[in-house]
PDB file of C-alpha atoms in Angstrom:
ATOM      1  CA  MET A   1     -14.697 -52.462 -36.885  1.00 61.00           C
ATOM      2  CA  SER A   2     -14.163 -54.205 -33.542  1.00 67.00           C
ATOM      3  CA  ASP A   3     -16.398 -57.071 -32.469  1.00 82.00           C
ATOM      4  CA  THR A   4     -16.634 -55.506 -28.998  1.00 89.00           C
ATOM      5  CA  PRO A   5     -20.159 -54.123 -28.495  1.00 96.00           C
ATOM      6  CA  ALA A   6     -20.415 -50.358 -28.319  1.00 98.00           C
ATOM      7  CA  ILE A   7     -22.547 -50.712 -25.190  1.00 98.00           C
ATOM      8  CA  THR A   8     -23.142 -53.617 -22.854  1.00 98.00           C
ATOM      9  CA  LEU A   9     -25.603 -53.580 -19.960  1.00 98.00           C
ATOM     10  CA  ASP A  10     -25.742 -56.643 -17.704  1.00 97.00           C
ATOM     11  CA  GLN A  11     -28.618 -56.851 -15.197  1.00 96.00           C
ATOM     12  CA  ALA A  12     -28.396 -53.074 -14.826  1.00 97.00           C
ATOM     13  CA  SER A  13     -30.799 -51.430 -12.389  1.00 95.00           C
ATOM     14  CA  LEU A  14     -31.317 -47.816 -11.488  1.00 94.00           C
ATOM     15  CA  ARG A  15     -33.549 -46.651  -8.659  1.00 91.00           C
ATOM     16  CA  PHE A  16     -34.410 -43.312  -7.148  1.00 87.00           C
ATOM     17  CA  ASP A  17     -36.439 -42.588  -4.024  1.00 80.00           C
ATOM     18  CA  HIS A  18     -39.729 -42.860  -5.895  1.00 76.00           C
ATOM     19  CA  GLY A  19     -38.916 -46.360  -7.178  1.00 78.00           C
ATOM     20  CA  PRO A  20     -37.183 -48.137 -10.077  1.00 83.00           C
ATOM     21  CA  LEU A  21     -36.466 -46.454 -13.354  1.00 89.00           C
ATOM     22  CA  TRP A  22     -35.436 -49.760 -14.912  1.00 90.00           C
ATOM     23  CA  ASP A  23     -34.605 -53.097 -13.428  1.00 90.00           C
ATOM     24  CA  GLY A  24     -32.478 -55.990 -14.699  1.00 94.00           C
ATOM     25  CA  LEU A  25     -31.742 -54.261 -17.996  1.00 96.00           C
ATOM     26  CA  SER A  26     -29.498 -56.462 -20.140  1.00 96.00           C
ATOM     27  CA  LEU A  27     -28.603 -55.777 -23.739  1.00 95.00           C
ATOM     28  CA  ALA A  28     -25.652 -55.452 -26.080  1.00 97.00           C
ATOM     29  CA  VAL A  29     -25.597 -52.695 -28.682  1.00 98.00           C
ATOM     30  CA  PRO A  30     -23.270 -53.700 -31.535  1.00 97.00           C
ATOM     31  CA  GLN A  31     -20.971 -51.078 -32.966  1.00 97.00           C
ATOM     32  CA  GLY A  32     -22.709 -49.370 -35.857  1.00 97.00           C
ATOM     33  CA  GLU A  33     -26.263 -49.900 -34.591  1.00 98.00           C
ATOM     34  CA  PHE A  34     -28.918 -47.171 -34.479  1.00 98.00           C
ATOM     35  CA  LEU A  35     -31.026 -47.690 -31.339  1.00 98.00           C
ATOM     36  CA  ALA A  36     -34.086 -45.588 -30.468  1.00 97.00           C
ATOM     37  CA  VAL A  37     -34.994 -45.283 -26.774  1.00 96.00           C
ATOM     38  CA  LEU A  38     -38.670 -44.692 -25.967  1.00 92.00           C
ATOM     39  CA  GLY A  39     -40.697 -44.520 -22.784  1.00 87.00           C
ATOM     40  CA  PRO A  40     -42.878 -42.329 -20.555  1.00 82.00           C
ATOM     41  CA  ASN A  41     -41.454 -39.268 -18.868  1.00 84.00           C
ATOM     42  CA  GLY A  42     -39.694 -40.404 -15.719  1.00 84.00           C
ATOM     43  CA  SER A  43     -38.894 -43.867 -17.073  1.00 87.00           C
ATOM     44  CA  GLY A  44     -35.133 -43.266 -17.079  1.00 92.00           C
ATOM     45  CA  LYS A  45     -34.272 -42.435 -20.691  1.00 94.00           C
ATOM     46  CA  THR A  46     -32.050 -39.477 -19.848  1.00 95.00           C
ATOM     47  CA  SER A  47     -30.677 -41.338 -16.826  1.00 95.00           C
ATOM     48  CA  LEU A  48     -29.582 -44.158 -19.138  1.00 97.00           C
ATOM     49  CA  LEU A  49     -27.514 -41.681 -21.142  1.00 97.00           C
ATOM     50  CA  ARG A  50     -26.064 -40.282 -17.912  1.00 97.00           C
ATOM     51  CA  VAL A  51     -24.959 -43.791 -16.930  1.00 98.00           C
ATOM     52  CA  LEU A  52     -23.214 -44.225 -20.285  1.00 98.00           C
ATOM     53  CA  LEU A  53     -21.532 -40.827 -19.880  1.00 97.00           C
ATOM     54  CA  GLY A  54     -20.193 -41.791 -16.459  1.00 97.00           C
ATOM     55  CA  LEU A  55     -22.369 -39.204 -14.699  1.00 96.00           C
ATOM     56  CA  GLN A  56     -24.713 -41.612 -12.902  1.00 96.00           C
ATOM     57  CA  ARG A  57     -23.864 -44.819 -11.027  1.00 96.00           C
ATOM     58  CA  LEU A  58     -25.970 -47.950 -11.306  1.00 96.00           C
ATOM     59  CA  ASN A  59     -27.643 -49.384  -8.215  1.00 95.00           C
ATOM     60  CA  ALA A  60     -26.931 -52.889  -9.481  1.00 96.00           C
ATOM     61  CA  GLY A  61     -25.456 -54.636 -12.503  1.00 97.00           C
ATOM     62  CA  ARG A  62     -22.732 -53.549 -14.879  1.00 97.00           C
ATOM     63  CA  ALA A  63     -22.285 -51.216 -17.840  1.00 98.00           C
ATOM     64  CA  ARG A  64     -19.502 -51.022 -20.410  1.00 98.00           C
ATOM     65  CA  VAL A  65     -19.018 -48.387 -23.097  1.00 98.00           C
ATOM     66  CA  LEU A  66     -16.709 -49.170 -26.028  1.00 96.00           C
ATOM     67  CA  GLY A  67     -15.177 -51.967 -23.952  1.00 95.00           C
ATOM     68  CA  HIS A  68     -14.501 -49.870 -20.842  1.00 96.00           C
ATOM     69  CA  LEU A  69     -16.272 -48.772 -17.693  1.00 97.00           C
ATOM     70  CA  PRO A  70     -18.228 -45.537 -18.253  1.00 97.00           C
ATOM     71  CA  HIS A  71     -16.206 -42.454 -17.362  1.00 95.00           C
ATOM     72  CA  ARG A  72     -16.554 -38.706 -17.635  1.00 93.00           C
ATOM     73  CA  GLY A  73     -14.973 -36.853 -20.532  1.00 90.00           C
ATOM     74  CA  ASN A  74     -14.853 -39.784 -22.953  1.00 93.00           C
ATOM     75  CA  GLN A  75     -13.687 -38.181 -26.201  1.00 91.00           C
ATOM     76  CA  ALA A  76     -15.104 -41.082 -28.234  1.00 95.00           C
ATOM     77  CA  ILE A  77     -18.645 -39.992 -27.313  1.00 96.00           C
ATOM     78  CA  GLY A  78     -20.617 -37.195 -28.926  1.00 96.00           C
ATOM     79  CA  TYR A  79     -23.533 -35.972 -26.823  1.00 96.00           C
ATOM     80  CA  VAL A  80     -26.591 -33.920 -27.737  1.00 96.00           C
ATOM     81  CA  PRO A  81     -28.173 -32.950 -24.384  1.00 93.00           C
ATOM     82  CA  GLN A  82     -31.775 -32.063 -23.741  1.00 89.00           C
ATOM     83  CA  GLN A  83     -32.526 -28.524 -24.762  1.00 83.00           C
ATOM     84  CA  ARG A  84     -32.208 -25.920 -22.014  1.00 82.00           C
ATOM     85  CA  ALA A  85     -32.366 -22.165 -22.334  1.00 80.00           C
ATOM     86  CA  PHE A  86     -29.181 -20.108 -22.391  1.00 86.00           C
ATOM     87  CA  ASP A  87     -28.902 -16.782 -20.578  1.00 87.00           C
ATOM     88  CA  PRO A  88     -29.669 -14.136 -23.248  1.00 87.00           C
ATOM     89  CA  ASP A  89     -26.666 -12.106 -22.033  1.00 86.00           C
ATOM     90  CA  LEU A  90     -24.213 -15.009 -22.067  1.00 88.00           C
ATOM     91  CA  PRO A  91     -21.091 -13.799 -23.951  1.00 88.00           C
ATOM     92  CA  LEU A  92     -20.845 -16.963 -26.036  1.00 92.00           C
ATOM     93  CA  ARG A  93     -21.193 -17.091 -29.810  1.00 95.00           C
ATOM     94  CA  GLY A  94     -22.673 -19.968 -31.758  1.00 95.00           C
ATOM     95  CA  ARG A  95     -19.269 -20.974 -33.146  1.00 96.00           C
ATOM     96  CA  ASP A  96     -17.824 -21.003 -29.614  1.00 94.00           C
ATOM     97  CA  LEU A  97     -20.472 -23.494 -28.537  1.00 95.00           C
ATOM     98  CA  VAL A  98     -19.614 -25.762 -31.463  1.00 96.00           C
ATOM     99  CA  ARG A  99     -15.883 -25.583 -30.699  1.00 94.00           C
ATOM    100  CA  PHE A 100     -16.505 -26.799 -27.141  1.00 92.00           C
ATOM    101  CA  GLY A 101     -17.033 -30.190 -28.784  1.00 92.00           C
ATOM    102  CA  LEU A 102     -13.297 -30.190 -29.546  1.00 89.00           C
ATOM    103  CA  ASP A 103     -11.661 -28.522 -26.566  1.00 77.00           C
ATOM    104  CA  GLY A 104     -14.370 -27.778 -24.024  1.00 65.00           C
ATOM    105  CA  ASN A 105     -12.755 -30.116 -21.490  1.00 56.00           C
ATOM    106  CA  ARG A 106      -9.233 -28.717 -21.901  1.00 47.00           C
ATOM    107  CA  TRP A 107      -7.421 -25.744 -20.411  1.00 41.00           C
ATOM    108  CA  GLY A 108      -5.542 -23.367 -22.673  1.00 45.00           C
ATOM    109  CA  PHE A 109      -5.345 -23.418 -26.453  1.00 48.00           C
ATOM    110  CA  MET A 110      -5.338 -26.353 -28.797  1.00 52.00           C
ATOM    111  CA  ARG A 111      -2.080 -26.976 -30.622  1.00 49.00           C
ATOM    112  CA  ASN A 112      -3.717 -26.953 -34.033  1.00 65.00           C
ATOM    113  CA  ALA A 113      -5.977 -23.921 -33.662  1.00 72.00           C
ATOM    114  CA  ARG A 114      -6.203 -23.414 -37.435  1.00 77.00           C
ATOM    115  CA  GLY A 115      -7.392 -26.992 -37.918  1.00 84.00           C
ATOM    116  CA  ALA A 116      -9.972 -26.537 -35.165  1.00 89.00           C
ATOM    117  CA  GLU A 117     -11.386 -23.436 -36.838  1.00 91.00           C
ATOM    118  CA  ARG A 118     -11.598 -25.333 -40.127  1.00 94.00           C
ATOM    119  CA  ASP A 119     -13.532 -28.126 -38.378  1.00 95.00           C
ATOM    120  CA  VAL A 120     -15.894 -25.596 -36.806  1.00 96.00           C
ATOM    121  CA  GLU A 121     -16.615 -24.006 -40.186  1.00 96.00           C
ATOM    122  CA  GLU A 122     -17.251 -27.418 -41.707  1.00 96.00           C
ATOM    123  CA  MET A 123     -19.761 -28.313 -38.996  1.00 96.00           C
ATOM    124  CA  LEU A 124     -21.500 -24.937 -39.199  1.00 97.00           C
ATOM    125  CA  ALA A 125     -21.945 -25.439 -42.939  1.00 96.00           C
ATOM    126  CA  LEU A 126     -23.146 -29.018 -42.452  1.00 95.00           C
ATOM    127  CA  LEU A 127     -25.882 -27.831 -40.066  1.00 94.00           C
ATOM    128  CA  ASP A 128     -26.721 -24.735 -42.131  1.00 94.00           C
ATOM    129  CA  ALA A 129     -25.730 -22.616 -39.128  1.00 96.00           C
ATOM    130  CA  ARG A 130     -23.180 -20.185 -40.538  1.00 96.00           C
ATOM    131  CA  ALA A 131     -25.688 -17.322 -40.757  1.00 97.00           C
ATOM    132  CA  PHE A 132     -26.007 -17.143 -36.968  1.00 97.00           C
ATOM    133  CA  ALA A 133     -22.598 -18.519 -35.936  1.00 97.00           C
ATOM    134  CA  ASP A 134     -21.397 -15.153 -34.595  1.00 96.00           C
ATOM    135  CA  SER A 135     -24.595 -14.320 -32.699  1.00 96.00           C
ATOM    136  CA  PRO A 136     -24.881 -14.784 -28.905  1.00 95.00           C
ATOM    137  CA  VAL A 137     -26.332 -18.268 -28.349  1.00 95.00           C
ATOM    138  CA  GLY A 138     -28.806 -16.970 -25.760  1.00 94.00           C
ATOM    139  CA  ARG A 139     -30.473 -14.765 -28.365  1.00 94.00           C
ATOM    140  CA  LEU A 140     -30.981 -17.542 -30.918  1.00 94.00           C
ATOM    141  CA  SER A 141     -34.172 -19.491 -31.414  1.00 92.00           C
ATOM    142  CA  GLY A 142     -34.559 -22.938 -29.887  1.00 91.00           C
ATOM    143  CA  GLY A 143     -34.162 -24.549 -33.289  1.00 91.00           C
ATOM    144  CA  GLU A 144     -30.976 -22.618 -34.047  1.00 93.00           C
ATOM    145  CA  GLN A 145     -29.510 -23.560 -30.680  1.00 93.00           C
ATOM    146  CA  GLN A 146     -30.364 -27.194 -31.285  1.00 92.00           C
ATOM    147  CA  ARG A 147     -28.555 -27.228 -34.621  1.00 93.00           C
ATOM    148  CA  LEU A 148     -25.463 -25.852 -32.865  1.00 95.00           C
ATOM    149  CA  ARG A 149     -25.686 -28.604 -30.223  1.00 95.00           C
ATOM    150  CA  VAL A 150     -25.774 -31.235 -32.968  1.00 95.00           C
ATOM    151  CA  ALA A 151     -22.731 -29.635 -34.614  1.00 96.00           C
ATOM    152  CA  GLN A 152     -20.944 -29.662 -31.254  1.00 96.00           C
ATOM    153  CA  ALA A 153     -21.667 -33.377 -30.806  1.00 96.00           C
ATOM    154  CA  LEU A 154     -20.405 -34.309 -34.274  1.00 96.00           C
ATOM    155  CA  ILE A 155     -17.293 -32.149 -34.521  1.00 96.00           C
ATOM    156  CA  GLY A 156     -15.088 -34.614 -32.616  1.00 93.00           C
ATOM    157  CA  ARG A 157     -15.961 -37.450 -35.065  1.00 95.00           C
ATOM    158  CA  PRO A 158     -17.307 -39.672 -32.271  1.00 96.00           C
ATOM    159  CA  GLN A 159     -17.544 -43.440 -32.307  1.00 97.00           C
ATOM    160  CA  LEU A 160     -20.695 -43.272 -30.187  1.00 98.00           C
ATOM    161  CA  LEU A 161     -23.409 -40.616 -30.448  1.00 98.00           C
ATOM    162  CA  LEU A 162     -25.832 -40.137 -27.537  1.00 98.00           C
ATOM    163  CA  CYS A 163     -28.833 -37.973 -28.389  1.00 97.00           C
ATOM    164  CA  ASP A 164     -31.401 -36.770 -25.843  1.00 96.00           C
ATOM    165  CA  GLU A 165     -34.494 -35.512 -27.706  1.00 93.00           C
ATOM    166  CA  PRO A 166     -32.415 -33.765 -30.411  1.00 93.00           C
ATOM    167  CA  LEU A 167     -35.440 -32.985 -32.594  1.00 91.00           C
ATOM    168  CA  LEU A 168     -37.097 -30.650 -30.086  1.00 86.00           C
ATOM    169  CA  SER A 169     -37.713 -27.108 -31.401  1.00 84.00           C
ATOM    170  CA  LEU A 170     -36.929 -28.165 -34.971  1.00 88.00           C
ATOM    171  CA  ASP A 171     -39.533 -27.829 -37.707  1.00 89.00           C
ATOM    172  CA  LEU A 172     -40.454 -30.901 -39.735  1.00 89.00           C
ATOM    173  CA  ASN A 173     -37.996 -30.034 -42.492  1.00 90.00           C
ATOM    174  CA  TYR A 174     -35.034 -29.793 -40.132  1.00 90.00           C
ATOM    175  CA  GLN A 175     -36.170 -32.871 -38.220  1.00 92.00           C
ATOM    176  CA  GLN A 176     -35.833 -34.828 -41.453  1.00 93.00           C
ATOM    177  CA  THR A 177     -32.477 -33.186 -42.172  1.00 93.00           C
ATOM    178  CA  ILE A 178     -31.067 -34.079 -38.742  1.00 94.00           C
ATOM    179  CA  VAL A 179     -32.332 -37.663 -38.875  1.00 95.00           C
ATOM    180  CA  GLN A 180     -30.818 -38.081 -42.336  1.00 95.00           C
ATOM    181  CA  LEU A 181     -27.528 -36.640 -41.075  1.00 95.00           C
ATOM    182  CA  PHE A 182     -27.390 -39.032 -38.118  1.00 97.00           C
ATOM    183  CA  SER A 183     -28.342 -41.908 -40.408  1.00 97.00           C
ATOM    184  CA  GLU A 184     -25.511 -41.076 -42.817  1.00 96.00           C
ATOM    185  CA  TRP A 185     -22.956 -40.944 -40.000  1.00 96.00           C
ATOM    186  CA  ASN A 186     -24.338 -44.228 -38.743  1.00 97.00           C
ATOM    187  CA  ARG A 187     -24.310 -46.061 -42.085  1.00 96.00           C
ATOM    188  CA  ARG A 188     -21.251 -44.556 -43.779  1.00 95.00           C
ATOM    189  CA  ARG A 189     -18.983 -43.958 -40.785  1.00 95.00           C
ATOM    190  CA  GLY A 190     -20.130 -46.799 -38.541  1.00 96.00           C
ATOM    191  CA  VAL A 191     -21.063 -44.426 -35.704  1.00 97.00           C
ATOM    192  CA  THR A 192     -23.258 -46.076 -33.075  1.00 98.00           C
ATOM    193  CA  VAL A 193     -26.315 -43.928 -32.333  1.00 98.00           C
ATOM    194  CA  ILE A 194     -28.453 -44.027 -29.184  1.00 98.00           C
ATOM    195  CA  PHE A 195     -31.408 -41.732 -29.816  1.00 98.00           C
ATOM    196  CA  VAL A 196     -33.856 -40.828 -27.025  1.00 96.00           C
ATOM    197  CA  THR A 197     -37.162 -39.621 -28.432  1.00 92.00           C
ATOM    198  CA  HIS A 198     -40.859 -39.314 -27.619  1.00 86.00           C
ATOM    199  CA  ASP A 199     -41.872 -39.993 -31.236  1.00 87.00           C
ATOM    200  CA  VAL A 200     -40.377 -42.880 -33.186  1.00 90.00           C
ATOM    201  CA  ASN A 201     -41.985 -41.912 -36.495  1.00 90.00           C
ATOM    202  CA  PRO A 202     -39.260 -39.545 -37.781  1.00 92.00           C
ATOM    203  CA  LEU A 203     -36.742 -42.363 -37.215  1.00 94.00           C
ATOM    204  CA  LEU A 204     -38.507 -45.318 -38.799  1.00 92.00           C
ATOM    205  CA  THR A 205     -36.256 -45.441 -41.859  1.00 92.00           C
ATOM    206  CA  ALA A 206     -33.054 -45.052 -39.798  1.00 96.00           C
ATOM    207  CA  ILE A 207     -33.268 -47.261 -36.721  1.00 96.00           C
ATOM    208  CA  ASP A 208     -32.283 -50.886 -36.288  1.00 97.00           C
ATOM    209  CA  ARG A 209     -33.939 -51.560 -32.926  1.00 97.00           C
ATOM    210  CA  VAL A 210     -36.087 -49.952 -30.218  1.00 95.00           C
ATOM    211  CA  LEU A 211     -35.507 -50.024 -26.463  1.00 96.00           C
ATOM    212  CA  LEU A 212     -38.739 -49.311 -24.586  1.00 92.00           C
ATOM    213  CA  LEU A 213     -38.304 -48.301 -20.938  1.00 90.00           C
ATOM    214  CA  ALA A 214     -41.410 -48.435 -18.802  1.00 82.00           C
ATOM    215  CA  GLY A 215     -40.695 -47.504 -15.202  1.00 77.00           C
ATOM    216  CA  GLY A 216     -39.022 -50.801 -14.222  1.00 81.00           C
ATOM    217  CA  PRO A 217     -39.944 -53.151 -17.059  1.00 86.00           C
ATOM    218  CA  TRP A 218     -38.408 -52.874 -20.487  1.00 91.00           C
ATOM    219  CA  ALA A 219     -38.391 -54.460 -23.917  1.00 92.00           C
ATOM    220  CA  VAL A 220     -35.919 -54.346 -26.791  1.00 95.00           C
ATOM    221  CA  GLY A 221     -36.188 -55.513 -30.387  1.00 95.00           C
ATOM    222  CA  GLY A 222     -37.194 -54.431 -33.859  1.00 94.00           C
ATOM    223  CA  VAL A 223     -39.914 -51.825 -34.317  1.00 92.00           C
ATOM    224  CA  ASP A 224     -42.385 -54.439 -35.530  1.00 90.00           C
ATOM    225  CA  ASP A 225     -41.605 -56.623 -32.503  1.00 91.00           C
ATOM    226  CA  VAL A 226     -41.651 -54.031 -29.695  1.00 91.00           C
ATOM    227  CA  LEU A 227     -44.241 -51.520 -30.845  1.00 90.00           C
ATOM    228  CA  THR A 228     -47.142 -53.951 -30.983  1.00 90.00           C
ATOM    229  CA  SER A 229     -50.471 -54.116 -29.174  1.00 90.00           C
ATOM    230  CA  GLU A 230     -49.398 -57.332 -27.431  1.00 90.00           C
ATOM    231  CA  THR A 231     -46.035 -56.023 -26.143  1.00 88.00           C
ATOM    232  CA  LEU A 232     -47.357 -52.662 -24.943  1.00 85.00           C
ATOM    233  CA  THR A 233     -50.412 -54.241 -23.333  1.00 85.00           C
ATOM    234  CA  HIS A 234     -48.052 -56.580 -21.474  1.00 83.00           C
ATOM    235  CA  LEU A 235     -45.857 -53.712 -20.265  1.00 81.00           C
ATOM    236  CA  TYR A 236     -48.635 -51.286 -19.399  1.00 72.00           C
ATOM    237  CA  ARG A 237     -50.903 -53.950 -17.868  1.00 73.00           C
ATOM    238  CA  ARG A 238     -53.899 -52.488 -19.653  1.00 76.00           C
ATOM    239  CA  PRO A 239     -55.261 -52.655 -23.209  1.00 86.00           C
ATOM    240  CA  VAL A 240     -53.111 -50.751 -25.699  1.00 83.00           C
ATOM    241  CA  GLU A 241     -53.703 -50.681 -29.428  1.00 88.00           C
ATOM    242  CA  VAL A 242     -50.953 -49.997 -31.969  1.00 88.00           C
ATOM    243  CA  GLU A 243     -51.990 -49.005 -35.472  1.00 89.00           C
ATOM    244  CA  ARG A 244     -49.989 -48.372 -38.642  1.00 88.00           C
ATOM    245  CA  ILE A 245     -51.573 -45.444 -40.460  1.00 87.00           C
ATOM    246  CA  LYS A 246     -49.966 -44.198 -43.686  1.00 83.00           C
ATOM    247  CA  GLY A 247     -46.568 -45.447 -42.603  1.00 83.00           C
ATOM    248  CA  ARG A 248     -46.780 -43.989 -39.092  1.00 88.00           C
ATOM    249  CA  VAL A 249     -46.979 -45.822 -35.763  1.00 89.00           C
ATOM    250  CA  VAL A 250     -49.947 -44.658 -33.680  1.00 86.00           C
ATOM    251  CA  VAL A 251     -50.331 -45.839 -30.067  1.00 81.00           C
ATOM    252  CA  LEU A 252     -53.877 -45.782 -28.649  1.00 77.00           C
ATOM    253  CA  GLY A 253     -54.580 -46.179 -24.943  1.00 68.00           C
ATOM    254  CA  ALA A 254     -51.164 -45.117 -23.611  1.00 62.00           C
ATOM    255  CA  GLU A 255     -48.786 -42.211 -23.958  1.00 58.00           C
ATOM    256  CA  LEU A 256     -45.135 -43.094 -24.484  1.00 58.00           C
ATOM    257  CA  GLY A 257     -44.350 -39.542 -23.443  1.00 50.00           C
ATOM    258  CA  GLY A 258     -46.629 -39.491 -20.403  1.00 42.00           C
ATOM    259  CA  HIS A 259     -46.137 -40.103 -16.685  1.00 36.00           C
ATOM    260  CA  GLU A 260     -47.839 -43.476 -16.230  1.00 37.00           C
ATOM    261  CA  PRO A 261     -45.849 -45.655 -13.768  1.00 32.00           C
ATOM    262  CA  LEU A 262     -45.348 -49.263 -14.850  1.00 32.00           C
ATOM    263  CA  HIS A 263     -44.321 -52.218 -12.696  1.00 29.00           C
ATOM    264  CA  MET A 264     -43.560 -55.374 -14.658  1.00 31.00           C
ATOM    265  CA  HIS A 265     -40.467 -57.164 -15.881  1.00 35.00           C
ATOM    266  CA  GLY A 266     -39.619 -56.902 -19.550  1.00 44.00           C
ATOM    267  CA  GLY A 267     -37.002 -58.273 -21.885  1.00 52.00           C
ATOM    268  CA  THR A 268     -35.912 -58.970 -25.378  1.00 50.00           C
ATOM    269  CA  VAL A 269     -38.676 -59.688 -27.880  1.00 49.00           C
TER     270      VAL A 269
END
């Protein structure tokens, strides 16, 4: 494995008309790390992934992905986007959606079509999705669609996996299955995982560090360093209590998935 970080951000800032999403964000994500990204709605979690995908330009600072400037169509990246509804009449089967992870950015047919079909079948089996693989994706449940999106992201054997709320619409059993799957690819294959989520609890056994974005300020570090009463009170500028209850992290006095604007500098803790 290369010593080059999977992701490097150097004084990176992103602003929209309503103000900063994050400011002066600097961190290095080593290859093989599992990083959870938390923060209120509107704090720039999805926008961070768009920067890494080459879809959004920074206002200031620099970003590097696998040693290079971010660019569209990077085949080394697997991406699980936020869930959005498909047209019920879209003439696209579940297996077609998965195959887009191999050749969705190419014109014409792949040279090794038989190998591609074998890969699709393997991913469908891995995600327990073969039963609905030939159904129109727009007529599947949200959970079934999400399993297909995960299969699509993994089929290219990525070096870097970017996940934007991949547990939405999944029941608790499948949430655990997906987290375990990502964890196995992370630990056994060395795949770097950036996992945007509104709830860190399903990930506690898998993640190495947490990046907390807070509408300008930010903090990064281990779960026990970032998700503390002291750190969140500092970022939110109001009293926040963090409790550990039966192995779960419970935040009192603030909603990490809410809309509260924050305006302080953060950093590594």
